[in-house]
Amino acid sequence: MDLKVNTHRHRSWAEPWRVKMVELLKMTTYEERKKALVEAGYNTFLLRSRDVYIDLLTDSGTSAMSDRQWAGMMLGDEAYAGSENFYHLEEAVKKYYGYKYLVPTHQGRGAEHIISKLLIKQGDHVPGNMYFTTTRLHQELAGGTFHDIIIDEAHDPENEHPFKGNVDLNKLDALVKEYGAHRIPYVSIATTVNMAGGQPISLANLRELREYTRKHGILIIHDMTRVAENAWFIKQREEGYAGKSVAEIVREICDLTDGATMSAKKDALVNIGGFLALNDPDLFDRARNMVVVYEGLHTYGGMAGRDMEAMAIGIGESVHDDHIRARVGQVEYLGNRLLAHDIPIVKPVGSHGVFIDAKKFLPTVSQDKFPAQALAAAIYLDSGIRTMERGIVSAGRNKKTGDHNYPKLELVRLTIPRRVYTQAHMDVVVESILEVYDQRSRIKGLKMVYEPKYLRFFQARFDSLS
Ligand SMILES: *Cc1c(COP(=O)(O)O)cnc(C)c1O
């Protein structure tokens, strides 16, 4: 028998896996949630997981591992030195990402710490396609000053530019003219840009950046936390890439950069782990020496052998077209349903979550009353769904003036863990957001009553203004 192959007919993004084991969820009452929220100081980071129904706090370390990864866990070689699993991981990093040298770390920020300390001198300047919280903090602690060189479109939630992660080379050139290339050790490039709403950078832009930085002797350090998701968007949106596989595009991205920091808790489908990857043998030598001070020996870097094995397998699974199509497809499903109800979200829908524009959702709450923080609290109160703030609280304070940084984007992030929740869960999320939208006039904002010095969004506490 024969059928015509019709590649034009739409086929849904349905998951390329089936469920083998389930984890039961707890449903809570309104009173229980109210009590939990007050105890947590209106900060969703301070809620206990047992009080959460659908957890969209983060896609970090929350993925479901495959049966193959779990089988790999049983092959953990828990030797202090020279674990077999390290060599499997090294092979996977070389094969799928193409970097020559691997320094394992306990998670992404461990790698950021090492590369910042190695490359940044006091008074240096580090441009990047928008900041990330831990990345920027490590750059600052090493004596550097971060500069945002992302295109202006990235700061406008309404703008539907297909590559809002792109770098504005004029902004970079202005920095080079002002400070001199010798004060700019590297450009920090994220794929996809988390803080812009999971927005990709194009290969055309990255190529131009490579040319420019080569001319000026500046390195590119790649925050490759979501590189496979970025590659998927390139395949969908960039001319000439529709016929390439995600794996091929991932390699092309990595090949344009000098080294990378990886939070394997995202793309690479593990619950803990990360690494620094480099191409320069001398820099690698220094990094491998430094890792023993802060993380662990250079063949485990803070991870158990079994975690390295699961990561090696997860990296291979993460660059499959079928996996990424369903992963991003689920996020787009949620985003499109919210858009159909005119809920203000960042457009286009990003790779790892849907970002609600809290300034538009709560137009009467001024930014110093933490609208996104208040909205995340209200969503939890309504349904037990946990989201997080990405706005003024996350942006922290200005290093010099001590005042709040007032970011243009004031967002609530609904982050989708990989391979964890179903389409029906996404429908419940939509129902809850619509309920809170109907009652938005009751949300008056929050007052911060406790503020930690570093990365305040994790542990700050608030009181309700209503
Ligand atoms: C999560 C994340 C990091 C930090 O990684 P951790 O594993 O949480 O330490 C760095 N950059 C980006 C873009 C991230 O999303």
Short mmCIF file of C-alpha atoms and ligand atoms in Angstrom, two decimals:
data_model
loop_
_atom_site.label_atom_id
_atom_site.label_comp_id
_atom_site.label_asym_id
_atom_site.label_seq_id
_atom_site.Cartn_x
_atom_site.Cartn_y
_atom_site.Cartn_z
CA MET A 1 0.00 0.00 0.00
CA ASP A 2 1.15 3.56 -0.67
CA LEU A 3 0.00 7.00 0.42
CA LYS A 4 1.18 10.33 -0.89
CA VAL A 5 3.48 11.98 1.64
CA ASN A 6 1.83 15.29 2.43
CA THR A 7 4.23 17.45 4.41
CA HIS A 8 1.92 20.47 4.18
CA ARG A 9 -0.87 19.07 6.30
CA HIS A 10 -0.61 20.34 9.87
CA ARG A 11 0.24 17.73 12.50
CA SER A 12 0.01 18.65 16.17
CA TRP A 13 3.12 19.01 18.32
CA ALA A 14 2.09 16.04 20.51
CA GLU A 15 4.82 14.73 22.81
CA PRO A 16 7.23 12.14 21.34
CA TRP A 17 7.05 10.08 24.55
CA ARG A 18 4.52 8.35 26.77
CA VAL A 19 4.20 8.33 30.53
CA LYS A 20 5.73 5.43 32.47
CA MET A 21 5.48 6.69 36.04
CA VAL A 22 3.41 9.45 37.65
CA GLU A 23 3.92 11.78 40.59
CA LEU A 24 0.73 12.68 42.43
CA LEU A 25 -0.08 16.37 42.88
CA LYS A 26 -1.70 17.95 45.90
CA MET A 27 -4.77 20.12 45.47
CA THR A 28 -5.13 22.93 48.04
CA THR A 29 -8.01 25.10 49.26
CA TYR A 30 -8.14 28.88 48.98
CA GLU A 31 -7.58 29.19 52.76
CA GLU A 32 -4.53 26.93 52.66
CA ARG A 33 -3.04 28.93 49.80
CA LYS A 34 -3.72 32.23 51.55
CA LYS A 35 -1.89 31.03 54.65
CA ALA A 36 1.03 29.66 52.63
CA LEU A 37 1.34 32.90 50.66
CA VAL A 38 1.51 35.09 53.78
CA GLU A 39 4.06 32.74 55.34
CA ALA A 40 6.12 33.03 52.14
CA GLY A 41 6.12 36.84 52.32
CA TYR A 42 4.31 36.99 48.94
CA ASN A 43 7.43 35.59 47.29
CA THR A 44 6.74 32.47 45.24
CA PHE A 45 10.37 31.39 45.77
CA LEU A 46 9.60 31.01 49.47
CA LEU A 47 6.58 28.74 49.04
CA ARG A 48 6.96 25.10 49.94
CA SER A 49 6.69 22.85 46.91
CA ARG A 50 4.10 20.70 48.70
CA ASP A 51 1.71 23.69 48.64
CA VAL A 52 2.01 24.08 44.86
CA TYR A 53 -0.34 22.48 42.31
CA ILE A 54 1.22 23.28 38.90
CA ASP A 55 4.78 24.51 39.30
CA LEU A 56 5.79 27.00 36.61
CA LEU A 57 8.36 28.75 38.78
CA THR A 58 11.20 27.69 36.54
CA ASP A 59 12.32 25.25 33.88
CA SER A 60 15.58 24.84 35.81
CA GLY A 61 16.26 21.35 37.09
CA THR A 62 12.56 20.53 36.82
CA SER A 63 12.63 18.37 33.69
CA ALA A 64 11.49 14.75 33.65
CA MET A 65 14.34 12.45 32.73
CA SER A 66 13.84 9.65 30.23
CA ASP A 67 14.01 5.94 31.02
CA ARG A 68 17.42 5.94 29.31
CA GLN A 69 18.68 8.69 31.58
CA TRP A 70 17.41 6.82 34.63
CA ALA A 71 19.15 3.70 33.39
CA GLY A 72 22.29 5.82 33.05
CA MET A 73 21.97 6.82 36.71
CA MET A 74 22.59 3.18 37.60
CA LEU A 75 25.88 3.32 35.73
CA GLY A 76 27.27 6.00 38.03
CA ASP A 77 31.00 5.50 38.51
CA GLU A 78 31.43 7.31 41.82
CA ALA A 79 35.19 7.42 41.75
CA TYR A 80 36.71 10.62 43.10
CA ALA A 81 39.01 10.85 40.10
CA GLY A 82 38.65 9.79 36.48
CA SER A 83 35.02 8.65 36.63
CA GLU A 84 33.94 6.89 33.43
CA ASN A 85 30.88 9.12 33.33
CA PHE A 86 33.08 12.21 32.97
CA TYR A 87 34.51 10.78 29.76
CA HIS A 88 31.02 10.05 28.43
CA LEU A 89 30.04 13.63 29.17
CA GLU A 90 33.18 14.98 27.54
CA GLU A 91 32.40 12.91 24.44
CA ALA A 92 28.83 14.26 24.29
CA VAL A 93 29.98 17.87 24.65
CA LYS A 94 32.52 17.43 21.84
CA LYS A 95 30.10 15.56 19.60
CA TYR A 96 27.01 17.77 19.95
CA TYR A 97 28.48 21.17 20.80
CA GLY A 98 31.95 20.91 19.27
CA TYR A 99 33.89 22.58 22.08
CA LYS A 100 37.30 21.04 22.62
CA TYR A 101 37.67 21.16 26.40
CA LEU A 102 35.23 20.50 29.24
CA VAL A 103 35.31 21.70 32.84
CA PRO A 104 32.35 20.26 34.77
CA THR A 105 30.65 22.44 37.42
CA HIS A 106 27.79 21.89 39.85
CA GLN A 107 25.49 24.13 37.76
CA GLY A 108 25.62 27.10 35.40
CA ARG A 109 26.70 29.75 37.89
CA GLY A 110 29.72 27.66 38.87
CA ALA A 111 30.94 28.00 35.29
CA GLU A 112 30.07 31.73 35.24
CA HIS A 113 32.11 32.23 38.38
CA ILE A 114 35.20 30.61 36.89
CA ILE A 115 35.10 32.29 33.48
CA SER A 116 34.39 35.72 35.03
CA LYS A 117 37.33 35.38 37.42
CA LEU A 118 39.64 34.23 34.64
CA LEU A 119 38.82 36.78 31.99
CA ILE A 120 37.58 39.95 33.72
CA LYS A 121 39.95 42.45 35.32
CA GLN A 122 38.90 45.27 37.67
CA GLY A 123 37.41 48.08 35.56
CA ASP A 124 36.66 45.92 32.50
CA HIS A 125 33.41 46.11 30.55
CA VAL A 126 31.31 43.12 29.51
CA PRO A 127 28.64 43.64 26.84
CA GLY A 128 25.85 41.09 26.49
CA ASN A 129 22.52 40.47 24.74
CA MET A 130 20.60 41.51 27.87
CA TYR A 131 21.68 40.60 31.37
CA PHE A 132 21.01 37.39 33.22
CA THR A 133 20.88 37.61 37.03
CA THR A 134 23.69 35.24 38.02
CA THR A 135 25.79 35.95 34.91
CA ARG A 136 25.86 39.70 35.55
CA LEU A 137 26.48 39.28 39.27
CA HIS A 138 29.58 37.15 38.64
CA GLN A 139 30.81 39.69 36.09
CA GLU A 140 30.35 42.47 38.67
CA LEU A 141 31.95 40.50 41.51
CA ALA A 142 34.98 40.01 39.23
CA GLY A 143 35.25 43.80 38.82
CA GLY A 144 33.44 44.22 35.51
CA THR A 145 30.55 46.41 34.41
CA PHE A 146 27.79 44.87 32.33
CA HIS A 147 26.41 46.68 29.25
CA ASP A 148 23.23 45.67 27.48
CA ILE A 149 23.79 45.61 23.70
CA ILE A 150 20.64 43.76 22.67
CA ILE A 151 18.53 45.36 19.91
CA ASP A 152 15.94 47.88 21.15
CA GLU A 153 13.10 45.65 19.93
CA ALA A 154 13.89 43.21 22.75
CA HIS A 155 12.73 45.72 25.35
CA ASP A 156 9.31 46.11 23.72
CA PRO A 157 6.94 43.25 24.63
CA GLU A 158 4.68 44.10 21.67
CA ASN A 159 7.38 44.01 19.01
CA GLU A 160 7.22 40.79 16.98
CA HIS A 161 10.79 40.81 15.67
CA PRO A 162 11.65 37.13 14.97
CA PHE A 163 15.12 37.44 16.57
CA LYS A 164 14.78 39.68 19.60
CA GLY A 165 17.96 38.14 21.00
CA ASN A 166 20.07 39.84 18.32
CA VAL A 167 22.95 42.13 19.18
CA ASP A 168 22.97 45.76 18.02
CA LEU A 169 26.49 46.04 16.64
CA ASN A 170 26.35 49.84 16.82
CA LYS A 171 25.90 49.61 20.58
CA LEU A 172 28.92 47.31 20.79
CA ASP A 173 30.97 49.57 18.53
CA ALA A 174 30.15 52.57 20.74
CA LEU A 175 31.50 50.67 23.78
CA VAL A 176 34.66 49.71 21.92
CA LYS A 177 35.18 53.36 20.94
CA GLU A 178 34.53 54.60 24.49
CA TYR A 179 36.56 52.08 26.51
CA GLY A 180 38.87 50.46 23.95
CA ALA A 181 38.75 46.80 22.91
CA HIS A 182 41.43 45.95 25.49
CA ARG A 183 38.92 46.73 28.31
CA ILE A 184 36.35 44.34 26.81
CA PRO A 185 37.52 40.78 27.47
CA TYR A 186 34.50 39.15 25.89
CA VAL A 187 30.95 39.58 24.69
CA SER A 188 28.44 37.46 26.58
CA ILE A 189 25.88 35.88 24.23
CA ALA A 190 22.85 33.97 25.49
CA THR A 191 20.88 31.48 23.39
CA THR A 192 17.87 32.01 23.88
CA VAL A 193 17.67 35.24 25.91
CA ASN A 194 15.91 34.31 29.14
CA MET A 195 15.24 37.85 30.41
CA ALA A 196 13.82 39.00 27.06
CA GLY A 197 11.24 36.22 27.24
CA GLY A 198 13.14 33.29 25.72
CA GLN A 199 13.93 35.11 22.47
CA PRO A 200 16.46 33.75 19.95
CA ILE A 201 19.50 35.24 18.26
CA SER A 202 19.91 34.60 14.52
CA LEU A 203 22.92 32.94 12.94
CA ALA A 204 23.29 35.90 10.57
CA ASN A 205 23.64 38.23 13.56
CA LEU A 206 26.01 35.90 15.37
CA ARG A 207 28.17 35.67 12.24
CA GLU A 208 28.38 39.48 12.00
CA LEU A 209 29.28 39.62 15.68
CA ARG A 210 31.97 36.98 15.15
CA GLU A 211 33.49 39.03 12.36
CA TYR A 212 33.45 42.22 14.41
CA THR A 213 34.90 40.65 17.55
CA ARG A 214 37.61 38.83 15.61
CA LYS A 215 38.71 42.13 14.12
CA HIS A 216 38.98 43.65 17.60
CA GLY A 217 40.45 40.66 19.41
CA ILE A 218 37.39 40.20 21.66
CA LEU A 219 36.16 36.73 22.67
CA ILE A 220 32.57 35.50 22.54
CA ILE A 221 31.47 33.52 25.58
CA HIS A 222 28.24 31.68 24.91
CA ASP A 223 25.60 31.19 27.60
CA MET A 224 24.32 28.01 25.94
CA THR A 225 21.68 27.18 28.54
CA ARG A 226 18.91 26.96 25.89
CA VAL A 227 20.89 26.54 22.68
CA ALA A 228 18.71 23.76 21.25
CA GLU A 229 15.58 25.87 21.72
CA ASN A 230 17.34 28.76 19.96
CA ALA A 231 18.27 26.40 17.12
CA TRP A 232 14.63 25.38 16.71
CA PHE A 233 13.62 29.00 16.14
CA ILE A 234 16.43 29.41 13.59
CA LYS A 235 15.10 26.37 11.75
CA GLN A 236 11.59 27.90 11.74
CA ARG A 237 12.45 31.51 11.04
CA GLU A 238 15.84 32.02 9.43
CA GLU A 239 16.25 31.77 5.69
CA GLY A 240 18.18 28.72 4.55
CA TYR A 241 17.77 26.63 7.72
CA ALA A 242 14.40 24.88 7.25
CA GLY A 243 16.13 21.79 5.88
CA LYS A 244 18.80 21.56 8.58
CA SER A 245 18.44 19.53 11.75
CA VAL A 246 18.42 21.17 15.18
CA ALA A 247 21.63 19.26 15.95
CA GLU A 248 23.36 20.78 12.91
CA ILE A 249 22.22 24.28 13.80
CA VAL A 250 23.37 23.84 17.41
CA ARG A 251 26.85 22.99 16.13
CA GLU A 252 26.86 25.99 13.83
CA ILE A 253 26.00 28.31 16.75
CA CYS A 254 28.66 26.86 19.03
CA ASP A 255 31.30 26.96 16.30
CA LEU A 256 30.94 30.75 16.12
CA THR A 257 31.92 31.20 19.77
CA ASP A 258 35.09 30.75 21.84
CA GLY A 259 33.66 29.04 24.88
CA ALA A 260 30.44 28.43 26.77
CA THR A 261 28.83 28.26 30.16
CA MET A 262 26.02 25.74 30.48
CA SER A 263 23.27 25.30 33.01
CA ALA A 264 22.45 21.70 32.13
CA LYS A 265 19.35 22.01 34.33
CA LYS A 266 17.58 23.55 31.33
CA ASP A 267 18.15 22.26 27.77
CA ALA A 268 20.17 19.20 28.80
CA LEU A 269 17.26 17.58 30.67
CA VAL A 270 18.88 16.92 34.04
CA ASN A 271 17.95 17.98 37.54
CA ILE A 272 21.40 19.27 38.44
CA GLY A 273 24.66 19.99 36.63
CA GLY A 274 26.54 22.33 34.35
CA PHE A 275 29.87 22.99 32.72
CA LEU A 276 32.32 25.40 31.22
CA ALA A 277 33.46 24.50 27.69
CA LEU A 278 36.47 26.07 26.01
CA ASN A 279 38.54 25.91 22.84
CA ASP A 280 41.74 27.61 23.99
CA PRO A 281 44.17 25.17 25.67
CA ASP A 282 45.79 27.78 27.96
CA LEU A 283 42.50 29.15 29.19
CA PHE A 284 41.32 25.59 29.72
CA ASP A 285 44.40 24.86 31.76
CA ARG A 286 43.70 27.81 34.05
CA ALA A 287 40.00 26.92 34.33
CA ARG A 288 40.79 23.32 35.17
CA ASN A 289 43.07 24.53 37.90
CA MET A 290 40.51 26.96 39.32
CA VAL A 291 37.66 24.43 39.36
CA VAL A 292 39.38 22.41 42.09
CA VAL A 293 39.22 25.46 44.37
CA TYR A 294 35.51 26.16 44.03
CA GLU A 295 33.69 23.13 42.62
CA GLY A 296 35.59 19.86 42.89
CA LEU A 297 38.16 17.84 40.98
CA HIS A 298 38.24 18.53 37.23
CA THR A 299 36.64 15.18 36.44
CA TYR A 300 33.47 15.80 38.48
CA GLY A 301 33.23 19.52 39.29
CA GLY A 302 30.61 19.14 42.02
CA MET A 303 28.52 16.49 40.31
CA ALA A 304 28.04 12.82 41.14
CA GLY A 305 29.14 10.38 38.45
CA ARG A 306 25.52 9.36 37.86
CA ASP A 307 24.53 12.98 37.23
CA MET A 308 27.23 13.31 34.57
CA GLU A 309 25.95 10.14 32.89
CA ALA A 310 22.36 11.41 32.86
CA MET A 311 23.60 14.69 31.39
CA ALA A 312 25.59 12.97 28.64
CA ILE A 313 22.43 11.10 27.60
CA GLY A 314 20.21 14.19 28.05
CA ILE A 315 22.38 16.29 25.74
CA GLY A 316 21.80 13.78 22.94
CA GLU A 317 18.02 13.75 23.54
CA SER A 318 17.85 17.55 23.76
CA VAL A 319 18.96 18.17 20.17
CA HIS A 320 16.37 15.84 18.58
CA ASP A 321 13.98 17.76 16.31
CA ASP A 322 10.96 15.81 17.62
CA HIS A 323 11.79 16.68 21.22
CA ILE A 324 12.28 20.37 20.60
CA ARG A 325 9.25 20.66 18.38
CA ALA A 326 7.01 19.33 21.16
CA ARG A 327 8.83 21.31 23.85
CA VAL A 328 8.44 24.67 22.12
CA GLY A 329 5.05 23.58 20.73
CA GLN A 330 3.63 23.25 24.22
CA VAL A 331 4.89 26.70 25.20
CA GLU A 332 3.37 28.17 22.04
CA TYR A 333 0.08 26.39 22.73
CA LEU A 334 -0.17 28.11 26.13
CA GLY A 335 0.89 31.48 24.71
CA ASN A 336 -1.53 31.35 21.80
CA ARG A 337 -4.44 30.47 24.07
CA LEU A 338 -3.68 33.48 26.28
CA LEU A 339 -3.33 35.72 23.22
CA ALA A 340 -6.70 34.52 21.96
CA HIS A 341 -8.16 35.98 25.18
CA ASP A 342 -6.19 39.25 24.78
CA ILE A 343 -4.00 38.65 27.83
CA PRO A 344 -0.94 40.91 27.38
CA ILE A 345 2.11 38.67 26.94
CA VAL A 346 5.54 39.13 25.39
CA LYS A 347 5.42 38.47 21.66
CA PRO A 348 6.45 36.37 19.89
CA VAL A 349 5.98 33.54 22.39
CA GLY A 350 9.42 32.44 23.62
CA SER A 351 11.09 29.07 23.95
CA HIS A 352 10.77 28.13 27.59
CA GLY A 353 7.83 30.03 28.93
CA VAL A 354 5.11 32.58 28.49
CA PHE A 355 5.83 36.01 29.94
CA ILE A 356 2.88 38.13 31.07
CA ASP A 357 3.33 41.89 30.71
CA ALA A 358 2.47 42.96 34.26
CA LYS A 359 2.57 46.68 33.41
CA LYS A 360 -0.29 46.13 30.95
CA PHE A 361 -2.09 43.56 33.10
CA LEU A 362 -2.03 45.90 36.14
CA PRO A 363 -1.84 49.40 34.64
CA THR A 364 -2.72 51.16 37.91
CA VAL A 365 0.06 49.54 39.99
CA SER A 366 3.26 51.64 39.69
CA GLN A 367 6.54 49.78 39.18
CA ASP A 368 7.81 50.56 42.69
CA LYS A 369 4.84 48.59 44.03
CA PHE A 370 6.22 45.47 42.31
CA PRO A 371 3.34 44.68 39.91
CA ALA A 372 4.83 41.43 38.56
CA GLN A 373 5.58 40.16 42.07
CA ALA A 374 2.00 41.00 43.09
CA LEU A 375 0.55 39.30 40.01
CA ALA A 376 2.56 36.11 40.62
CA ALA A 377 1.20 36.08 44.18
CA ALA A 378 -2.39 36.56 42.96
CA ILE A 379 -2.12 33.69 40.45
CA TYR A 380 -0.90 31.39 43.23
CA LEU A 381 -3.73 32.48 45.48
CA ASP A 382 -6.30 31.75 42.77
CA SER A 383 -5.17 28.29 41.72
CA GLY A 384 -1.98 27.09 43.42
CA ILE A 385 -0.09 27.67 40.16
CA ARG A 386 3.40 28.96 40.93
CA THR A 387 5.02 31.49 38.59
CA MET A 388 7.82 34.01 39.15
CA GLU A 389 8.65 37.66 38.87
CA ARG A 390 11.02 38.95 36.20
CA GLY A 391 10.85 42.70 36.69
CA ILE A 392 12.02 45.31 39.16
CA VAL A 393 12.70 42.84 41.97
CA SER A 394 14.88 40.64 39.73
CA ALA A 395 16.64 43.70 38.29
CA GLY A 396 18.11 44.60 41.71
CA ARG A 397 19.72 47.92 42.54
CA ASN A 398 22.09 50.19 40.65
CA LYS A 399 25.65 49.47 41.76
CA LYS A 400 26.48 53.21 42.03
CA THR A 401 23.30 55.05 43.10
CA GLY A 402 21.75 52.30 45.21
CA ASP A 403 18.31 52.99 43.70
CA HIS A 404 16.17 50.23 42.17
CA ASN A 405 16.99 49.42 38.56
CA TYR A 406 13.74 50.14 36.69
CA PRO A 407 13.67 47.63 33.80
CA LYS A 408 11.40 48.31 30.83
CA LEU A 409 10.12 44.75 31.07
CA GLU A 410 8.00 43.99 34.14
CA LEU A 411 7.05 40.37 33.60
CA VAL A 412 5.53 37.34 35.26
CA ARG A 413 7.15 34.22 33.87
CA LEU A 414 5.14 31.05 33.40
CA THR A 415 8.02 28.67 32.81
CA ILE A 416 7.24 25.25 31.42
CA PRO A 417 9.30 22.32 32.74
CA ARG A 418 10.34 19.90 29.99
CA ARG A 419 8.32 16.69 29.57
CA VAL A 420 6.39 17.22 32.83
CA TYR A 421 2.92 18.73 32.32
CA THR A 422 0.12 17.96 29.86
CA GLN A 423 -2.04 20.07 27.59
CA ALA A 424 -4.85 19.81 30.16
CA HIS A 425 -2.54 21.38 32.75
CA MET A 426 -1.92 24.23 30.30
CA ASP A 427 -5.70 24.69 29.99
CA VAL A 428 -6.01 25.03 33.77
CA VAL A 429 -3.27 27.68 33.68
CA VAL A 430 -5.25 29.66 31.10
CA GLU A 431 -8.41 29.40 33.23
CA SER A 432 -6.60 30.75 36.29
CA ILE A 433 -5.00 33.67 34.43
CA LEU A 434 -8.42 34.64 33.03
CA GLU A 435 -9.92 34.55 36.53
CA VAL A 436 -7.18 36.79 37.92
CA TYR A 437 -7.56 39.11 34.92
CA ASP A 438 -11.26 39.55 35.74
CA GLN A 439 -10.33 40.46 39.32
CA ARG A 440 -7.25 42.56 38.53
CA SER A 441 -8.68 45.76 40.06
CA ARG A 442 -8.34 44.08 43.49
CA ILE A 443 -4.54 43.84 43.14
CA LYS A 444 -2.91 46.99 44.56
CA GLY A 445 0.73 45.96 44.67
CA LEU A 446 3.21 45.07 47.41
CA LYS A 447 5.68 46.65 49.81
CA MET A 448 9.13 45.11 50.28
CA VAL A 449 9.80 44.43 53.96
CA TYR A 450 13.01 42.39 53.73
CA GLU A 451 15.70 42.76 51.09
CA PRO A 452 18.79 40.54 50.85
CA LYS A 453 21.99 41.97 49.41
CA TYR A 454 22.53 39.56 46.50
CA LEU A 455 19.96 38.30 43.98
CA ARG A 456 17.19 39.72 46.12
CA PHE A 457 14.34 38.13 44.15
CA PHE A 458 15.14 34.73 45.64
CA GLN A 459 14.63 35.67 49.29
CA ALA A 460 12.92 39.09 49.53
CA ARG A 461 9.73 39.33 51.59
CA PHE A 462 6.70 41.54 50.98
CA ASP A 463 3.47 42.77 52.56
CA SER A 464 0.25 43.23 50.64
CA LEU A 465 -1.01 46.76 49.95
CA SER A 466 -4.62 45.58 49.65
C1 LIG B 1 19.66 29.32 34.79
C2 LIG B 1 20.52 30.18 33.99
C3 LIG B 1 21.85 30.44 34.37
C4 LIG B 1 22.44 29.98 35.69
O1 LIG B 1 22.49 28.62 35.79
P1 LIG B 1 22.27 27.82 37.19
O2 LIG B 1 22.36 26.39 36.74
O3 LIG B 1 20.93 28.19 37.70
O4 LIG B 1 23.36 28.21 38.10
C5 LIG B 1 22.61 31.22 33.53
N1 LIG B 1 22.11 31.73 32.39
C6 LIG B 1 20.84 31.51 32.00
C7 LIG B 1 20.32 32.11 30.74
C8 LIG B 1 20.01 30.75 32.78
O5 LIG B 1 18.74 30.55 32.42
#
